[in-house]
PDB file of C-alpha atoms and ligand atoms in Angstrom:
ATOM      1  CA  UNK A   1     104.744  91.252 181.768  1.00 37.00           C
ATOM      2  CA  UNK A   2     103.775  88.247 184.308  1.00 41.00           C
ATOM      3  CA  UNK A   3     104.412  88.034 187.865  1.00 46.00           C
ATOM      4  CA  UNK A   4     107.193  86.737 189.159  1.00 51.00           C
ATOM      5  CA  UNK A   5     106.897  83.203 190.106  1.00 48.00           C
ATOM      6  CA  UNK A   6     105.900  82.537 193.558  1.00 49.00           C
ATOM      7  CA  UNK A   7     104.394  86.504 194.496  1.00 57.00           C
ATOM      8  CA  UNK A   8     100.512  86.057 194.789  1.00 65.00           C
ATOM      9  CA  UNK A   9      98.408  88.477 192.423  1.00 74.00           C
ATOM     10  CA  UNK A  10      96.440  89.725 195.205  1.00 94.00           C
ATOM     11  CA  UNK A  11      96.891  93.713 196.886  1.00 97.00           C
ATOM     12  CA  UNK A  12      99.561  93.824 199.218  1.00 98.00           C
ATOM     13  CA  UNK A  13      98.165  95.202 202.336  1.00 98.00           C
ATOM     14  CA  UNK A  14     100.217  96.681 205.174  1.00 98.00           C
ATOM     15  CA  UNK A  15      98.634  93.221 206.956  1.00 98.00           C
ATOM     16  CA  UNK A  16      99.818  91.523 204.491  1.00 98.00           C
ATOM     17  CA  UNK A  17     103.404  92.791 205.175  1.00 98.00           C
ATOM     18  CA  UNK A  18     103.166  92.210 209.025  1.00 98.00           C
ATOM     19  CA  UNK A  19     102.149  88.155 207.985  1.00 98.00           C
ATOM     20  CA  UNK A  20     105.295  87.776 206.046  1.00 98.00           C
ATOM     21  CA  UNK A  21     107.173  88.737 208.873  1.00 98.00           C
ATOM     22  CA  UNK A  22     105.152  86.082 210.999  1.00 97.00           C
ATOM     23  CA  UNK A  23     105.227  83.275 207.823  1.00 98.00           C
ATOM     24  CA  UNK A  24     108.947  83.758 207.398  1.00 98.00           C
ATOM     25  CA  UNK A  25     108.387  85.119 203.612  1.00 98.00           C
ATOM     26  CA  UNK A  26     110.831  88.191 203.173  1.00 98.00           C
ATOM     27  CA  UNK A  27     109.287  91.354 201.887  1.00 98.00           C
ATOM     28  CA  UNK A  28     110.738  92.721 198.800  1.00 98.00           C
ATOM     29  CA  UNK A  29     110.693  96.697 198.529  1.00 99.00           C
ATOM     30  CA  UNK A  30     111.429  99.270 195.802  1.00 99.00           C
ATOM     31  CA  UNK A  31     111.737 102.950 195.487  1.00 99.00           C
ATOM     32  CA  UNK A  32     109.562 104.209 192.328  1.00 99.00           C
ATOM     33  CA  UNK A  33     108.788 107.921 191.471  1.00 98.00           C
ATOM     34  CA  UNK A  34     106.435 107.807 188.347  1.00 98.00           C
ATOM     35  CA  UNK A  35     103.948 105.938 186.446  1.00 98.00           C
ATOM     36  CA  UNK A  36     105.899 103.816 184.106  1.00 98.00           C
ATOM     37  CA  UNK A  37     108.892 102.300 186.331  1.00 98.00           C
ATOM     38  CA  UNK A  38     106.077 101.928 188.761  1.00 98.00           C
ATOM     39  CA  UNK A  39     104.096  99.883 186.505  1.00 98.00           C
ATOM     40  CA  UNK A  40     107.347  97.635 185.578  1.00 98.00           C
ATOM     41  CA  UNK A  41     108.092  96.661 189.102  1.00 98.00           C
ATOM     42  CA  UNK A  42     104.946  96.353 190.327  1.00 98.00           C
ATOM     43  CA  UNK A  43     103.675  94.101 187.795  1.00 98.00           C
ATOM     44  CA  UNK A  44     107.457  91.945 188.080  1.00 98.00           C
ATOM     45  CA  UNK A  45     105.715  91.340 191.103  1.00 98.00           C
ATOM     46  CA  UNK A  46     107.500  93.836 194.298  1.00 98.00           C
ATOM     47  CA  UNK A  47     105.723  93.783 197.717  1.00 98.00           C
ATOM     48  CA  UNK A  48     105.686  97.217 198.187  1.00 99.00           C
ATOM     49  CA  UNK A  49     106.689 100.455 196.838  1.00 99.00           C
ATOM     50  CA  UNK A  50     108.253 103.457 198.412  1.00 99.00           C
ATOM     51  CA  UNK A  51     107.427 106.929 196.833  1.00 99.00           C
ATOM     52  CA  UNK A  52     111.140 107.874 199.006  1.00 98.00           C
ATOM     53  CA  UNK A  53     112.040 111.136 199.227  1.00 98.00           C
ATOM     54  CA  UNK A  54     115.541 109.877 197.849  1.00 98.00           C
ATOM     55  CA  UNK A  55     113.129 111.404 194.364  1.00 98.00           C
ATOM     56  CA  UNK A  56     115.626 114.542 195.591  1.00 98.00           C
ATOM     57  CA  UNK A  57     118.870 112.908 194.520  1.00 97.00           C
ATOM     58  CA  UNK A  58     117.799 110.693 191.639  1.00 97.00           C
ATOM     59  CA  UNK A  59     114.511 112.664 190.125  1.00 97.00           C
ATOM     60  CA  UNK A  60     115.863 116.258 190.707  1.00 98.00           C
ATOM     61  CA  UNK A  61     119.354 116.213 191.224  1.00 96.00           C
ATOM     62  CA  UNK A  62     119.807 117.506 194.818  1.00 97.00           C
ATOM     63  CA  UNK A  63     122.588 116.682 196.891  1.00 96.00           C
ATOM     64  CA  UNK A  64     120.195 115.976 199.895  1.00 97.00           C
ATOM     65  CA  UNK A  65     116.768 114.729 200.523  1.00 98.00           C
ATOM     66  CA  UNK A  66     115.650 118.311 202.097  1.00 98.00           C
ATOM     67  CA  UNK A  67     114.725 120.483 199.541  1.00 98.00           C
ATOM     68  CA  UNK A  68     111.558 117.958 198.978  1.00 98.00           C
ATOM     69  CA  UNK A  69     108.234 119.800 199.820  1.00 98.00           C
ATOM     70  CA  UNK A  70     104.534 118.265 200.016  1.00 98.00           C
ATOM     71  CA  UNK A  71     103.463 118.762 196.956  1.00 98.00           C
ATOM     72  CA  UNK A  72     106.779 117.221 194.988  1.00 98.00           C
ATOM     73  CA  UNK A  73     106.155 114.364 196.789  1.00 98.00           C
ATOM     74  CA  UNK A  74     102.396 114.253 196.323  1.00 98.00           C
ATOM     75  CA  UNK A  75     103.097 114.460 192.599  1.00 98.00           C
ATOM     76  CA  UNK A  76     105.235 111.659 192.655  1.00 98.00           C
ATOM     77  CA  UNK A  77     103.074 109.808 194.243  1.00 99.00           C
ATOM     78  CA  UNK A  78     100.237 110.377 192.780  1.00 98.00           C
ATOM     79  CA  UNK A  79     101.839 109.485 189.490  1.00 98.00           C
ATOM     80  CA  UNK A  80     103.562 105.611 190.854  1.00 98.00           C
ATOM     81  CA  UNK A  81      99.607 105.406 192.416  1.00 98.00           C
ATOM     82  CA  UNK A  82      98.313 105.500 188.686  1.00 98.00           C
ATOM     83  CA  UNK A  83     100.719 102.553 187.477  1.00 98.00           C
ATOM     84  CA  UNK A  84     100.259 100.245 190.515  1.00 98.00           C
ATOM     85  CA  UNK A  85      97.708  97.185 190.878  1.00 98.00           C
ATOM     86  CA  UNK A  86      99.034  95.102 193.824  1.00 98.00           C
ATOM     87  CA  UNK A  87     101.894  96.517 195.868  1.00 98.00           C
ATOM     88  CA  UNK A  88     101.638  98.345 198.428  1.00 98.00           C
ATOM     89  CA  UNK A  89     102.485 101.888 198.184  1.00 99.00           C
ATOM     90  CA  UNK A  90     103.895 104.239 200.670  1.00 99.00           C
ATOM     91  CA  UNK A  91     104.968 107.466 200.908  1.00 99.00           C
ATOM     92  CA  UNK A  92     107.814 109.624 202.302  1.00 98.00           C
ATOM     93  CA  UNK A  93     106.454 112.339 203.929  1.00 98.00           C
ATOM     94  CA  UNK A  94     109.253 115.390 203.515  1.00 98.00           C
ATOM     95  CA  UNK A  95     111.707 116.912 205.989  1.00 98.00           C
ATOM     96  CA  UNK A  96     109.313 119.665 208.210  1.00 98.00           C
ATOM     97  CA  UNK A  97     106.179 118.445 206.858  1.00 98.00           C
ATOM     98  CA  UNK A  98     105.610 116.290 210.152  1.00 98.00           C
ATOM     99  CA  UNK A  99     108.425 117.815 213.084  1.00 97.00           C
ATOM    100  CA  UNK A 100     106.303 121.183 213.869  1.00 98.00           C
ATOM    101  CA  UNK A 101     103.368 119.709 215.152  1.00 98.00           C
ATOM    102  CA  UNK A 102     101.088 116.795 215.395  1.00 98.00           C
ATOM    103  CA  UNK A 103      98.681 118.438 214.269  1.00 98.00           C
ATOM    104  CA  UNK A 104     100.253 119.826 210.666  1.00 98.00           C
ATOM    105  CA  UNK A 105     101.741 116.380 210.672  1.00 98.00           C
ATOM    106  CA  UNK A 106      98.208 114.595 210.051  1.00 98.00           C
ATOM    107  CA  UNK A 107      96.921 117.749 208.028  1.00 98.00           C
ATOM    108  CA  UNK A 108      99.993 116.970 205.698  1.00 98.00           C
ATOM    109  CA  UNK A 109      99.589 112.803 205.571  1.00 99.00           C
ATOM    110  CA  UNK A 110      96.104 113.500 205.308  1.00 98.00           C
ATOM    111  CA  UNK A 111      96.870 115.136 202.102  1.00 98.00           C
ATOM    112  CA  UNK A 112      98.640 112.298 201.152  1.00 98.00           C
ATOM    113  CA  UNK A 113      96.428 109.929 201.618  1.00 98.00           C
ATOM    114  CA  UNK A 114      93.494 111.774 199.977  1.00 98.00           C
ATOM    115  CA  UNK A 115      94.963 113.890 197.236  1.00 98.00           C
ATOM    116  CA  UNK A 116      98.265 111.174 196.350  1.00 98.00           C
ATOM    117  CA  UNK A 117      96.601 108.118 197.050  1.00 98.00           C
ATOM    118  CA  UNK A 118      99.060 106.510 199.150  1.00 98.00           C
ATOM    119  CA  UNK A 119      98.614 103.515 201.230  1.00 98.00           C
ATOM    120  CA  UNK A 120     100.583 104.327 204.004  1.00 99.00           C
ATOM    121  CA  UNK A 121     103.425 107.071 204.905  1.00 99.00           C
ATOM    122  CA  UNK A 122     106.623 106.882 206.242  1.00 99.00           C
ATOM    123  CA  UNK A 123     108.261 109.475 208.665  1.00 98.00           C
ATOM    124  CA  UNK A 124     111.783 109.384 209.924  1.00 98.00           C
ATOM    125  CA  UNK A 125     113.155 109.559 213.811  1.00 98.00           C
ATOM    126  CA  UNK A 126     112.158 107.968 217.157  1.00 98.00           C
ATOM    127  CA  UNK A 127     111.300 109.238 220.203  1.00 98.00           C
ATOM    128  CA  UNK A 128     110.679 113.214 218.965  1.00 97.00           C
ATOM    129  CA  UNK A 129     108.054 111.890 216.926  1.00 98.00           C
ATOM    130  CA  UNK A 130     106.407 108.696 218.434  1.00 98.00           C
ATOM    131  CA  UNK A 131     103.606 111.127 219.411  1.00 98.00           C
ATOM    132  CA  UNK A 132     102.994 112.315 216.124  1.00 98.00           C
ATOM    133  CA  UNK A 133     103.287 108.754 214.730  1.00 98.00           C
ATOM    134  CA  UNK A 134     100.397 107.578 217.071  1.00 98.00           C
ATOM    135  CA  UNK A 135      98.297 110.554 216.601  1.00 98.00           C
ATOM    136  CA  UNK A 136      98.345 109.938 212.491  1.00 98.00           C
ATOM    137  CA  UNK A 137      98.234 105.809 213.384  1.00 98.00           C
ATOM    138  CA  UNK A 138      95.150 106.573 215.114  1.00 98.00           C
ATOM    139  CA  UNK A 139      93.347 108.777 212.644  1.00 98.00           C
ATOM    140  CA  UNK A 140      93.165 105.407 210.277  1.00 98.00           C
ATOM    141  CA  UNK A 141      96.870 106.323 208.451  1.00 99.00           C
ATOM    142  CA  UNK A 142      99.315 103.325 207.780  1.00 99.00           C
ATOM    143  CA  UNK A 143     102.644 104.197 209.146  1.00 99.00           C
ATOM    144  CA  UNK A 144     105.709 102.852 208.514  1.00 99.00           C
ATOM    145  CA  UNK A 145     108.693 104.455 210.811  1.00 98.00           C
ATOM    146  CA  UNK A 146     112.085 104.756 209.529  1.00 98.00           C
ATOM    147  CA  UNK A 147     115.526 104.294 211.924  1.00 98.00           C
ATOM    148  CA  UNK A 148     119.153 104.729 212.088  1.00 98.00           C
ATOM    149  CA  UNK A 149     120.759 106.301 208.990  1.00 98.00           C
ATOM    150  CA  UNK A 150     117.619 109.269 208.611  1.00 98.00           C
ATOM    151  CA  UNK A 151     118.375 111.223 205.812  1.00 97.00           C
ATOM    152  CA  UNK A 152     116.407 114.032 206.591  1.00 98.00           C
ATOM    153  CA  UNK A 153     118.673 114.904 209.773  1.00 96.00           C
ATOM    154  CA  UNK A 154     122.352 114.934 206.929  1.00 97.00           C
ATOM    155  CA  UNK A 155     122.692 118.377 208.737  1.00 96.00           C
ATOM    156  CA  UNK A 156     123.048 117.152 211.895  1.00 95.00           C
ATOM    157  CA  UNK A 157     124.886 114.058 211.477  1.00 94.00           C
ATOM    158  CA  UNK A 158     127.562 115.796 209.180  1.00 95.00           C
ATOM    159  CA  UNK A 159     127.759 112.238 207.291  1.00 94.00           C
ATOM    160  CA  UNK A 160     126.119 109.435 205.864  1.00 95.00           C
ATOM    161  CA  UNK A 161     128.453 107.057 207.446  1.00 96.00           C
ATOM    162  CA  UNK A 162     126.921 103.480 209.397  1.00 97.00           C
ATOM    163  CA  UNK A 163     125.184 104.645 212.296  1.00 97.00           C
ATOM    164  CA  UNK A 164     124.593 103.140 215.503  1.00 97.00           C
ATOM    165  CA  UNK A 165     127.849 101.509 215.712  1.00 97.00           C
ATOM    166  CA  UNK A 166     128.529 102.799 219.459  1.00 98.00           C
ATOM    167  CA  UNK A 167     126.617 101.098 222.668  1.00 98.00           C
ATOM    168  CA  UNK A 168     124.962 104.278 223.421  1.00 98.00           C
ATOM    169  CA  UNK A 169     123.398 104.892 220.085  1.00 98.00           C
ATOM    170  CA  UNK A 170     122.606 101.265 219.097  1.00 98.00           C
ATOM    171  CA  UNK A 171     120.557 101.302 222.777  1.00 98.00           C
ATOM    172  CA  UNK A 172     118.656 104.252 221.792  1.00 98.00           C
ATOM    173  CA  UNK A 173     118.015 102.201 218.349  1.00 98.00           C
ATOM    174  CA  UNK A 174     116.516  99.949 219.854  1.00 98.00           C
ATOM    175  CA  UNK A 175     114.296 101.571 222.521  1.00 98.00           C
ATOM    176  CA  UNK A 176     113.153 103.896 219.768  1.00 98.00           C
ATOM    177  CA  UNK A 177     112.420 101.012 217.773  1.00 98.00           C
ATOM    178  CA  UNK A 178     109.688  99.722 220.331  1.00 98.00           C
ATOM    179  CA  UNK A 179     108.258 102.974 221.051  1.00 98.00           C
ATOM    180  CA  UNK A 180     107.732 103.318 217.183  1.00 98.00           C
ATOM    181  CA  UNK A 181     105.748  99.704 217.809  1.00 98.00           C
ATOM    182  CA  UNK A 182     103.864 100.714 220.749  1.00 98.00           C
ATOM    183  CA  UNK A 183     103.129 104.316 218.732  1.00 98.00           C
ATOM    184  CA  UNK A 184     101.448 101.219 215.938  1.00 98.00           C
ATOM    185  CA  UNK A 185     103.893 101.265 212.943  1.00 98.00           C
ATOM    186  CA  UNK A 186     103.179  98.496 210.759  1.00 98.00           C
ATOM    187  CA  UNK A 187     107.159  98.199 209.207  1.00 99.00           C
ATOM    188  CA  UNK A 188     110.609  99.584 210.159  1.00 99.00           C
ATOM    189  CA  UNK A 189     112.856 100.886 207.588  1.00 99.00           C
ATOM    190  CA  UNK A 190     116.573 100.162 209.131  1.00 98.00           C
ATOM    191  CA  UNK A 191     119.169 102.032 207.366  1.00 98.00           C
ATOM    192  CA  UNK A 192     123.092 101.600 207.461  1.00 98.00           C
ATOM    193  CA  UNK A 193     123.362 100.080 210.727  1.00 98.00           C
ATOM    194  CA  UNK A 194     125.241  97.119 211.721  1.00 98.00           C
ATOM    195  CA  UNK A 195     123.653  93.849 211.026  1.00 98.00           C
ATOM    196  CA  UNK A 196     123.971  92.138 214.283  1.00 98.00           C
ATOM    197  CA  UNK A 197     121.992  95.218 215.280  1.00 98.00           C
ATOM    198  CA  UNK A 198     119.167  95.258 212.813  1.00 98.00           C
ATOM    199  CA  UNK A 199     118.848  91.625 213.798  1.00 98.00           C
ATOM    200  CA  UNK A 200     118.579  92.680 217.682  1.00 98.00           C
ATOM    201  CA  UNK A 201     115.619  94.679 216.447  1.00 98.00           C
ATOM    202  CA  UNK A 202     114.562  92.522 214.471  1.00 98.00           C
ATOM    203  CA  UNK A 203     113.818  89.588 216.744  1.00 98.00           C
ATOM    204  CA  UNK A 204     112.208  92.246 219.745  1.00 98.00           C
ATOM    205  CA  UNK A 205     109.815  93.623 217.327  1.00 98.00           C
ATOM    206  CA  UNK A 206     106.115  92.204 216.204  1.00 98.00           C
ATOM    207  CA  UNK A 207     106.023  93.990 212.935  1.00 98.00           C
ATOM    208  CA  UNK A 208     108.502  93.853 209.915  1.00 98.00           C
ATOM    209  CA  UNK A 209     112.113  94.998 209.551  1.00 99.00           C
ATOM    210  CA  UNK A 210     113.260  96.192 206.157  1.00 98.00           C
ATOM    211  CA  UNK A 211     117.123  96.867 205.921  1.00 98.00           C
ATOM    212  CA  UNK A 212     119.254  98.381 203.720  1.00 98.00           C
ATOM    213  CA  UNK A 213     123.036  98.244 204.433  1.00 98.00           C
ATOM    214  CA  UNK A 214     121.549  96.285 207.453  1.00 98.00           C
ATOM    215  CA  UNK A 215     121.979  92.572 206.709  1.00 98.00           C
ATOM    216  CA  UNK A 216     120.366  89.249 205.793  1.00 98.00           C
ATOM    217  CA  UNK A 217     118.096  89.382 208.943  1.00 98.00           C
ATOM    218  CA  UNK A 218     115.596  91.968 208.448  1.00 98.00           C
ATOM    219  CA  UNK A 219     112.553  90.748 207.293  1.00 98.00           C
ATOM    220  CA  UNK A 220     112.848  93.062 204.427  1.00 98.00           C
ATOM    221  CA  UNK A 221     115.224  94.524 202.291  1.00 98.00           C
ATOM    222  CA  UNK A 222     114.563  97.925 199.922  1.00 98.00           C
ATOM    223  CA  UNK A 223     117.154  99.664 197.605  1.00 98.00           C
ATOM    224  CA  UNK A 224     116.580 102.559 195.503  1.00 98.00           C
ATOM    225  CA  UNK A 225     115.845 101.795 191.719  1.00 98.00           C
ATOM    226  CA  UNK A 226     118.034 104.017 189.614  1.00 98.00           C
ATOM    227  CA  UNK A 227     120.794 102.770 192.129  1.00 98.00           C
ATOM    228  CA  UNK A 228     120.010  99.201 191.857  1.00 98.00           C
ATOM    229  CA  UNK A 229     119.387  99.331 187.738  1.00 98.00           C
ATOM    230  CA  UNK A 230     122.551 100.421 187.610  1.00 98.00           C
ATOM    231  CA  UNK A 231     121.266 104.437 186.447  1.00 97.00           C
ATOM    232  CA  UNK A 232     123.247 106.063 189.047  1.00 89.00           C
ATOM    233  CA  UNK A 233     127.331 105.323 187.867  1.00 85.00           C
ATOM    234  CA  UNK A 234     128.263 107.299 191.051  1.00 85.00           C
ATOM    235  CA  UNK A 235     127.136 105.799 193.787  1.00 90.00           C
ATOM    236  CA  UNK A 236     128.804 102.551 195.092  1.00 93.00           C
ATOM    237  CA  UNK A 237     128.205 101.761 198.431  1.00 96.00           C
ATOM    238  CA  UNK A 238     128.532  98.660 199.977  1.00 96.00           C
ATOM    239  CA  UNK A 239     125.715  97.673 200.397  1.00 97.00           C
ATOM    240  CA  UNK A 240     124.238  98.150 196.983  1.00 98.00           C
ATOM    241  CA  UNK A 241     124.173  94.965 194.376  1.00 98.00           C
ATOM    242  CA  UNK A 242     123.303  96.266 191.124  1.00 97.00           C
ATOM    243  CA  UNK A 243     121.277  93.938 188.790  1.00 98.00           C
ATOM    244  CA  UNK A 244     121.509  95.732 185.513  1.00 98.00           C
ATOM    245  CA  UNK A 245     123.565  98.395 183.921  1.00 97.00           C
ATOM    246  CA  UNK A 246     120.780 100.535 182.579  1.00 98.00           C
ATOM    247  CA  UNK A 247     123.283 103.469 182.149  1.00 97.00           C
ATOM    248  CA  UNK A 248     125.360 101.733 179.691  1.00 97.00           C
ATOM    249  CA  UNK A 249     122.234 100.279 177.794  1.00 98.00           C
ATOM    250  CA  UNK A 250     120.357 103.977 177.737  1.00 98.00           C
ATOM    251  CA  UNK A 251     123.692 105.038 176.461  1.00 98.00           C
ATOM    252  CA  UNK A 252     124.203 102.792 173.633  1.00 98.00           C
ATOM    253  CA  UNK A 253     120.414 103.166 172.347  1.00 98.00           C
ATOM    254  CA  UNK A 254     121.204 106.711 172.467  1.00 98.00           C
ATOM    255  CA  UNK A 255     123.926 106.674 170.526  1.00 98.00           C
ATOM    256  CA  UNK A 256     123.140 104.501 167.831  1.00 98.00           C
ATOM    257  CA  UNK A 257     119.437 106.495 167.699  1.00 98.00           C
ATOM    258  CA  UNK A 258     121.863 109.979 167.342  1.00 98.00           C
ATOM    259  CA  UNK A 259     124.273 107.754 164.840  1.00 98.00           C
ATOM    260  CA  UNK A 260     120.842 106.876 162.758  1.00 98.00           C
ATOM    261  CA  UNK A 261     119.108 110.132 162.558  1.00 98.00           C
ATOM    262  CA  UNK A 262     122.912 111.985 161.639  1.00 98.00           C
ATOM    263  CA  UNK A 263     123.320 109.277 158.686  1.00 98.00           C
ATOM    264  CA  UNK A 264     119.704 109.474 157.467  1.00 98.00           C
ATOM    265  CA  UNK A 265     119.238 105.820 158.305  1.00 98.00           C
ATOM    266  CA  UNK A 266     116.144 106.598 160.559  1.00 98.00           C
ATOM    267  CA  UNK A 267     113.489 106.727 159.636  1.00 98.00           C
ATOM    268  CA  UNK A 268     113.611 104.020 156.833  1.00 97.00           C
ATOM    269  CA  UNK A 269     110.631 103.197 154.514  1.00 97.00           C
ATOM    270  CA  UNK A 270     108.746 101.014 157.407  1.00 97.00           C
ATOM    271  CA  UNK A 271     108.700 104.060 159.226  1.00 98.00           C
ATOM    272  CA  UNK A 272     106.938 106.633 157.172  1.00 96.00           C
ATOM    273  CA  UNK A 273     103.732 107.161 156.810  1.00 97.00           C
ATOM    274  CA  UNK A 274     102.255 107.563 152.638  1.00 94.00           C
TER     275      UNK A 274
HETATM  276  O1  KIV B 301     113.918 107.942 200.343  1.00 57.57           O
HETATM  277  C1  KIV B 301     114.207 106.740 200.226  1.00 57.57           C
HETATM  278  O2  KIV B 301     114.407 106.217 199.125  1.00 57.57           O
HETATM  279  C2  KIV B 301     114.307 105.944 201.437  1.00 57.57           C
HETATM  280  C3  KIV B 301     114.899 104.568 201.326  1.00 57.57           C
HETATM  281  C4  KIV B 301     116.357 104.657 201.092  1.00 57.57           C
HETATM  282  C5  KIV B 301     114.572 103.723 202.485  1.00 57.57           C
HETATM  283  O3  KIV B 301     113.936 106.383 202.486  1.00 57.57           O
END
């Protein structure tokens, strides 16, 4: 498969993600969790790829992203790694594998780094972790921070309803949003806030916005891939545009593949070997 149009073959570094934000070329961003949808969407040409820990829903069939542990998510990532040549890949690190301590919280990205092969990792939350975030930053690990909607925290919100909709809240957005800068993210994921919001943040901060169900002006956007490829029949937000029905397709090649073997149709002559 080529490249699509316009995306330069080069790696995508996480400089090259901070220059888009300063050329006015919007990032494109993709979840993947394995070696062969990896491959697909990296060589259709994404920006970057998130190994998300949303692999809890769509890969295992949680209800919530906090069952994930290290090494599930070093798997996965270790197996998008393999089928990637140019985006840039980052990494989810899981719910209490960086909110003990600093130090466990480098041990563990660490880890991803050297045994995964991530580019960069991204860690939920604001001010309770800006310390952590600058202490891995500093060690030499790409960091990209993650605001608003934080699935990790589903216990303590109750809900994953638009967040950040209230003065008080969207105010601590935002200040945690430039901490997270001055702590040396590279990218903010903003999720499910309002989008005159996200584009508040958006114009205080040096380094790249990515949004989803936060509007046009982030200088990103990211959706999960069995969600966008239509995979996931369920889940209908507002937010999400799907591009494909991929559940309806799989279905019918199922089928017909069930209808061929019951009739004796498959395998044919072709398809033997003599
Ligand atoms: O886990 C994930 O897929 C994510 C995206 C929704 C941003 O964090």
């Amino acid at each position: 498969m080529s490249t699509q149009k316009g995306a330069s073959t080069s790696k995508v570094t996480t400089q090259t993600v901070v220059e888009m934000k300063h050329s006015g070329e919007k990032i494109s961003m993709l979840t993947a969790y394995d070696y062969t949808m990896a491959g697909i969407i990296d060589q259709a040409g994404v920006d970057v790829i998130l190994v998300g820990d949303s692999a809890s829903n769509v890969m295992a069939g949680y209800e919530t992203t906090v069952p994930m542990t290290l090494e599930h998510m070093i798997y996965h990532t270790s197996c998008v790694v393999r089928g990637v040549d140019r985006a840039l890949v980052v990494a989810d690190l899981p719910f209490m594998s960086y909110q003990v301590t600093a130090k466990e919280a480098l041990i563990n990205a660490g880890r991803m780094m050297k045994e995964a092969g991530a580019h960069a990792v991204k860690l939920e939350g604001g001010k309770p972790i800006a310390g952590t975030v600058k202490k891995i930053v500093d060690a030499g690990i790409p960091v990209m921070g993650h605001l608003g909607l934080t699935p990790q925290s589903i216990y303590k919100f109750g809900t994953y309803k638009v967040r950040a909709k209230e003065e008080k809240e969207a105010q601590q957005l935002l200040d945690d949003a430039k901490r997270l800068e001055d702590a040396g993210i590279f990218a903010l994921v903003l999720e499910k806030i309002p989008a005159e919001l996200a584009a508040k943040v958006t114009e205080r901060v040096s380094i790249p916005t990515i949004g989803i169900g936060a509007g046009a002006d982030c200088d990103g956007q990211v959706l999960v891939l069995h969600d966008m490829l239509g995979l996931n029949k369920g889940f209908s937000p507002r937010f999400l545009r799907r591009y494909a029905d991929l559940h309806e397709e799989m279905s019918r090649a199922v089928t017909s593949y069930i209808h061929d073997v019951k009739s004796g149709d498959f395998p044919n002559e072709q398809e033997r070997y003599h």
